[in-house]
């Protein structure tokens, strides 16, 4: 590796010693971009990488709210405006008890390259809270969202920073936050949030976009390697927004999804997962995946065990789609998947595969669709929602879906071209990092030392 890159990694480690997810994300990118850095010695002179790893701005705030028992609760709120070289900061909000600065910084850092890969005019940002939506009443969710937005509204705007959803933040939460923003600002600034409801300037196909996009990318990657999805067995971790629509599209391409999960465990249905039932349990009842096996008695439920790898990765499959959370597949899980004959991994979640597991997959010639490229369909469609909002019109489902498909095809092409240019074979992980980096680095160089 270039000495310059090594120095930046070491300095970042020293300055952010306790932020392990953030350091993992930085390391994962910086260890793959050496060929581009070598071609541009001016990046070192301009301290481009030192600036790239440092967020332009971090906002941290208190979120007090009153629960249904009348008790005051206090959560932490975050927004990281990481890099605005390519456009207004863009990236989701995550509400999950595990959220801390390290997680928000890792997500924001990844978002820079992902957004660059879409080819659209959007910078990288991310935010969220350690608020746990599980078990909260609708009223409590609304109270929390309103308090969160009371502070966040000072820092966002359709030309400045445009948040969207992520884990724990879906249409309901975006609705409450948009309502509060509109009330405080006293104007209808539709483009300030994406993932809005269809009745108030949301985009058709935004809900489906990340999952569908993942499968479009997978289709392209398989095609380039003379494979396809038909009759392939698929396992998907998670059963939230990304997982559900990845499952829906995988079925449309003739694949059979046999397992899905949540944080408690996974279900295995050898006849193929009944997606309508999953949607009812997860989207309507907001229940647990275990309930699937109560209805479908032929299905099996495997509970996750404390300190053990998630049960789902022991199930035999051709294609594995981690769509839950970071570091979901570690080296042991990767070994199990390879042993069971997996041919491709599609990262729907952000950073779902540890660095050791990525290396293991690549060493074993498993095709790996990296998150920055493969799950970029969500943010790309958010950018399409922003365009529709600016033009005050709305495209049909088919129009948005077609644009999404084209974007995913182009992202794959850009990975493939980059991989050919740098002679990377099927290492799409390095190719995606390099392609994203080149675009953002060019814009940063043009804009001078800021
Ligand atoms: P949702 O909240 O809709 O669903 C998350 C799913 O993952 C749930 O099934 C949840 O289970 C599971 N999960 C969450 N945390 C854990 C954990 N610690 N261990 C095991 N399972 C867990 O989120 P999304 O589907 O929106 O997001 C999933 C992933 O995709 C995230 O990594 C997100 O960053 C990424 N992503 C999302 C995009 C989007 O458009 N929504 C865009 C690009 C990436 P449980 O209910 O038990 O918590």
Short mmCIF file of N, CA, C and O in Angstrom, two decimals, residues 262-306:
data_model
loop_
_atom_site.label_atom_id
_atom_site.label_comp_id
_atom_site.label_asym_id
_atom_site.label_seq_id
_atom_site.Cartn_x
_atom_site.Cartn_y
_atom_site.Cartn_z
N UNK A 262 -34.94 -11.76 11.71
CA UNK A 262 -34.87 -10.47 12.40
C UNK A 262 -33.81 -10.62 13.49
O UNK A 262 -33.07 -11.61 13.45
N UNK A 263 -33.73 -9.68 14.41
CA UNK A 263 -32.60 -9.76 15.34
C UNK A 263 -32.72 -10.93 16.32
O UNK A 263 -31.75 -11.30 16.96
N UNK A 264 -33.90 -11.56 16.41
CA UNK A 264 -34.05 -12.70 17.33
C UNK A 264 -33.72 -14.04 16.70
O UNK A 264 -33.30 -14.97 17.40
N UNK A 265 -33.95 -14.18 15.41
CA UNK A 265 -33.70 -15.47 14.77
C UNK A 265 -34.17 -15.49 13.33
O UNK A 265 -34.49 -14.44 12.77
N UNK A 266 -34.19 -16.71 12.75
CA UNK A 266 -34.60 -16.76 11.34
C UNK A 266 -35.63 -17.86 11.10
O UNK A 266 -35.74 -18.81 11.89
N UNK A 267 -36.36 -17.71 10.00
CA UNK A 267 -37.30 -18.76 9.61
C UNK A 267 -36.80 -19.40 8.32
O UNK A 267 -36.21 -18.71 7.47
N UNK A 268 -37.04 -20.70 8.21
CA UNK A 268 -36.65 -21.43 7.00
C UNK A 268 -37.91 -22.11 6.47
O UNK A 268 -38.59 -22.84 7.21
N UNK A 269 -38.22 -21.83 5.21
CA UNK A 269 -39.40 -22.44 4.59
C UNK A 269 -38.95 -23.04 3.26
O UNK A 269 -38.68 -22.31 2.30
N UNK A 270 -38.84 -24.35 3.25
CA UNK A 270 -38.26 -24.99 2.04
C UNK A 270 -39.16 -24.82 0.82
O UNK A 270 -38.71 -24.92 -0.32
N UNK A 271 -40.45 -24.50 1.04
CA UNK A 271 -41.35 -24.27 -0.09
C UNK A 271 -41.21 -22.86 -0.67
O UNK A 271 -41.85 -22.53 -1.67
N UNK A 272 -40.43 -22.06 -0.01
CA UNK A 272 -40.29 -20.66 -0.44
C UNK A 272 -41.07 -19.78 0.52
O UNK A 272 -42.22 -20.08 0.87
N UNK A 273 -40.45 -18.69 0.94
CA UNK A 273 -41.07 -17.78 1.91
C UNK A 273 -42.34 -17.17 1.31
O UNK A 273 -42.34 -16.73 0.16
N UNK A 274 -43.41 -17.15 2.12
CA UNK A 274 -44.65 -16.51 1.71
C UNK A 274 -44.51 -15.00 2.03
O UNK A 274 -44.68 -14.59 3.19
N UNK A 275 -44.21 -14.22 1.01
CA UNK A 275 -43.89 -12.81 1.25
C UNK A 275 -45.10 -12.01 1.75
O UNK A 275 -44.95 -11.08 2.55
N UNK A 276 -46.30 -12.40 1.30
CA UNK A 276 -47.50 -11.68 1.76
C UNK A 276 -47.62 -11.81 3.28
O UNK A 276 -47.96 -10.84 3.99
N UNK A 277 -47.28 -12.99 3.80
CA UNK A 277 -47.36 -13.21 5.24
C UNK A 277 -46.28 -12.38 5.97
O UNK A 277 -46.54 -11.79 7.02
N UNK A 278 -45.08 -12.35 5.39
CA UNK A 278 -44.01 -11.54 6.00
C UNK A 278 -44.43 -10.07 6.05
O UNK A 278 -44.25 -9.39 7.07
N UNK A 279 -45.01 -9.58 4.96
CA UNK A 279 -45.44 -8.17 4.93
C UNK A 279 -46.49 -7.90 6.00
O UNK A 279 -46.46 -6.87 6.66
N UNK A 280 -47.40 -8.87 6.16
CA UNK A 280 -48.45 -8.68 7.17
C UNK A 280 -47.83 -8.62 8.58
O UNK A 280 -48.15 -7.75 9.38
N UNK A 281 -46.90 -9.55 8.84
CA UNK A 281 -46.27 -9.58 10.18
C UNK A 281 -45.42 -8.33 10.42
O UNK A 281 -45.48 -7.73 11.49
N UNK A 282 -44.63 -7.96 9.40
CA UNK A 282 -43.64 -6.90 9.63
C UNK A 282 -44.16 -5.49 9.31
O UNK A 282 -43.88 -4.55 10.05
N UNK A 283 -44.90 -5.35 8.20
CA UNK A 283 -45.31 -4.00 7.81
C UNK A 283 -46.60 -3.57 8.49
O UNK A 283 -46.81 -2.38 8.74
N UNK A 284 -47.47 -4.54 8.77
CA UNK A 284 -48.76 -4.15 9.35
C UNK A 284 -48.76 -4.35 10.87
O UNK A 284 -48.95 -3.42 11.64
N UNK A 285 -48.47 -5.59 11.29
CA UNK A 285 -48.54 -5.86 12.74
C UNK A 285 -47.30 -5.41 13.50
O UNK A 285 -47.30 -5.37 14.72
N UNK A 286 -46.20 -5.13 12.77
CA UNK A 286 -44.91 -4.82 13.40
C UNK A 286 -44.53 -5.89 14.42
O UNK A 286 -44.09 -5.61 15.54
N UNK A 287 -44.71 -7.15 14.00
CA UNK A 287 -44.45 -8.28 14.90
C UNK A 287 -43.06 -8.88 14.71
O UNK A 287 -42.17 -8.26 14.12
N UNK A 288 -42.87 -10.09 15.23
CA UNK A 288 -41.57 -10.77 15.17
C UNK A 288 -41.61 -11.86 14.10
O UNK A 288 -42.67 -12.46 13.85
N UNK A 289 -40.46 -12.19 13.53
CA UNK A 289 -40.40 -13.15 12.42
C UNK A 289 -40.85 -14.55 12.87
O UNK A 289 -41.38 -15.34 12.08
N UNK A 290 -40.68 -14.83 14.14
CA UNK A 290 -41.09 -16.11 14.73
C UNK A 290 -42.55 -16.43 14.41
O UNK A 290 -42.93 -17.60 14.24
N UNK A 291 -43.38 -15.37 14.34
CA UNK A 291 -44.82 -15.57 14.12
C UNK A 291 -45.11 -16.26 12.78
O UNK A 291 -46.16 -16.85 12.60
N UNK A 292 -44.15 -16.18 11.85
CA UNK A 292 -44.31 -16.84 10.55
C UNK A 292 -44.50 -18.35 10.75
O UNK A 292 -45.38 -18.97 10.15
N UNK A 293 -43.66 -18.91 11.63
CA UNK A 293 -43.72 -20.36 11.86
C UNK A 293 -44.97 -20.77 12.65
O UNK A 293 -45.37 -21.93 12.60
N UNK A 294 -45.61 -19.82 13.33
CA UNK A 294 -46.88 -20.13 14.01
C UNK A 294 -47.99 -20.34 12.98
O UNK A 294 -48.89 -21.15 13.18
N UNK A 295 -47.88 -19.60 11.86
CA UNK A 295 -48.91 -19.72 10.82
C UNK A 295 -48.57 -20.84 9.84
O UNK A 295 -49.41 -21.68 9.52
N UNK A 296 -47.33 -20.86 9.38
CA UNK A 296 -46.88 -21.89 8.42
C UNK A 296 -46.21 -23.00 9.21
O UNK A 296 -45.03 -22.89 9.58
N UNK A 297 -46.93 -24.03 9.47
CA UNK A 297 -46.40 -25.05 10.38
C UNK A 297 -45.28 -25.88 9.77
O UNK A 297 -44.53 -26.54 10.49
N UNK A 298 -45.16 -25.84 8.44
CA UNK A 298 -44.04 -26.57 7.81
C UNK A 298 -42.71 -25.83 7.97
O UNK A 298 -41.63 -26.42 7.83
N UNK A 299 -42.79 -24.52 8.29
CA UNK A 299 -41.56 -23.71 8.38
C UNK A 299 -40.87 -23.94 9.72
O UNK A 299 -41.52 -24.26 10.72
N UNK A 300 -39.56 -23.76 9.70
CA UNK A 300 -38.80 -23.93 10.95
C UNK A 300 -38.31 -22.57 11.44
O UNK A 300 -37.99 -21.69 10.63
N UNK A 301 -38.24 -22.41 12.75
CA UNK A 301 -37.71 -21.18 13.34
C UNK A 301 -36.44 -21.51 14.11
O UNK A 301 -36.43 -22.42 14.94
N UNK A 302 -35.36 -20.81 13.81
CA UNK A 302 -34.10 -21.01 14.54
C UNK A 302 -33.77 -19.72 15.29
O UNK A 302 -33.60 -18.66 14.67
N UNK A 303 -33.68 -19.85 16.61
CA UNK A 303 -33.41 -18.66 17.41
C UNK A 303 -31.90 -18.37 17.43
O UNK A 303 -31.10 -19.31 17.50
N UNK A 304 -31.53 -17.09 17.35
CA UNK A 304 -30.11 -16.74 17.47
C UNK A 304 -29.65 -17.00 18.90
O UNK A 304 -30.40 -16.77 19.85
N UNK A 305 -28.41 -17.48 19.04
CA UNK A 305 -27.90 -17.74 20.39
C UNK A 305 -26.87 -16.67 20.73
O UNK A 305 -26.05 -16.29 19.90
N UNK A 306 -26.94 -16.19 21.95
CA UNK A 306 -26.02 -15.17 22.47
C UNK A 306 -24.56 -15.52 22.13
O UNK A 306 -24.11 -16.64 22.40
#
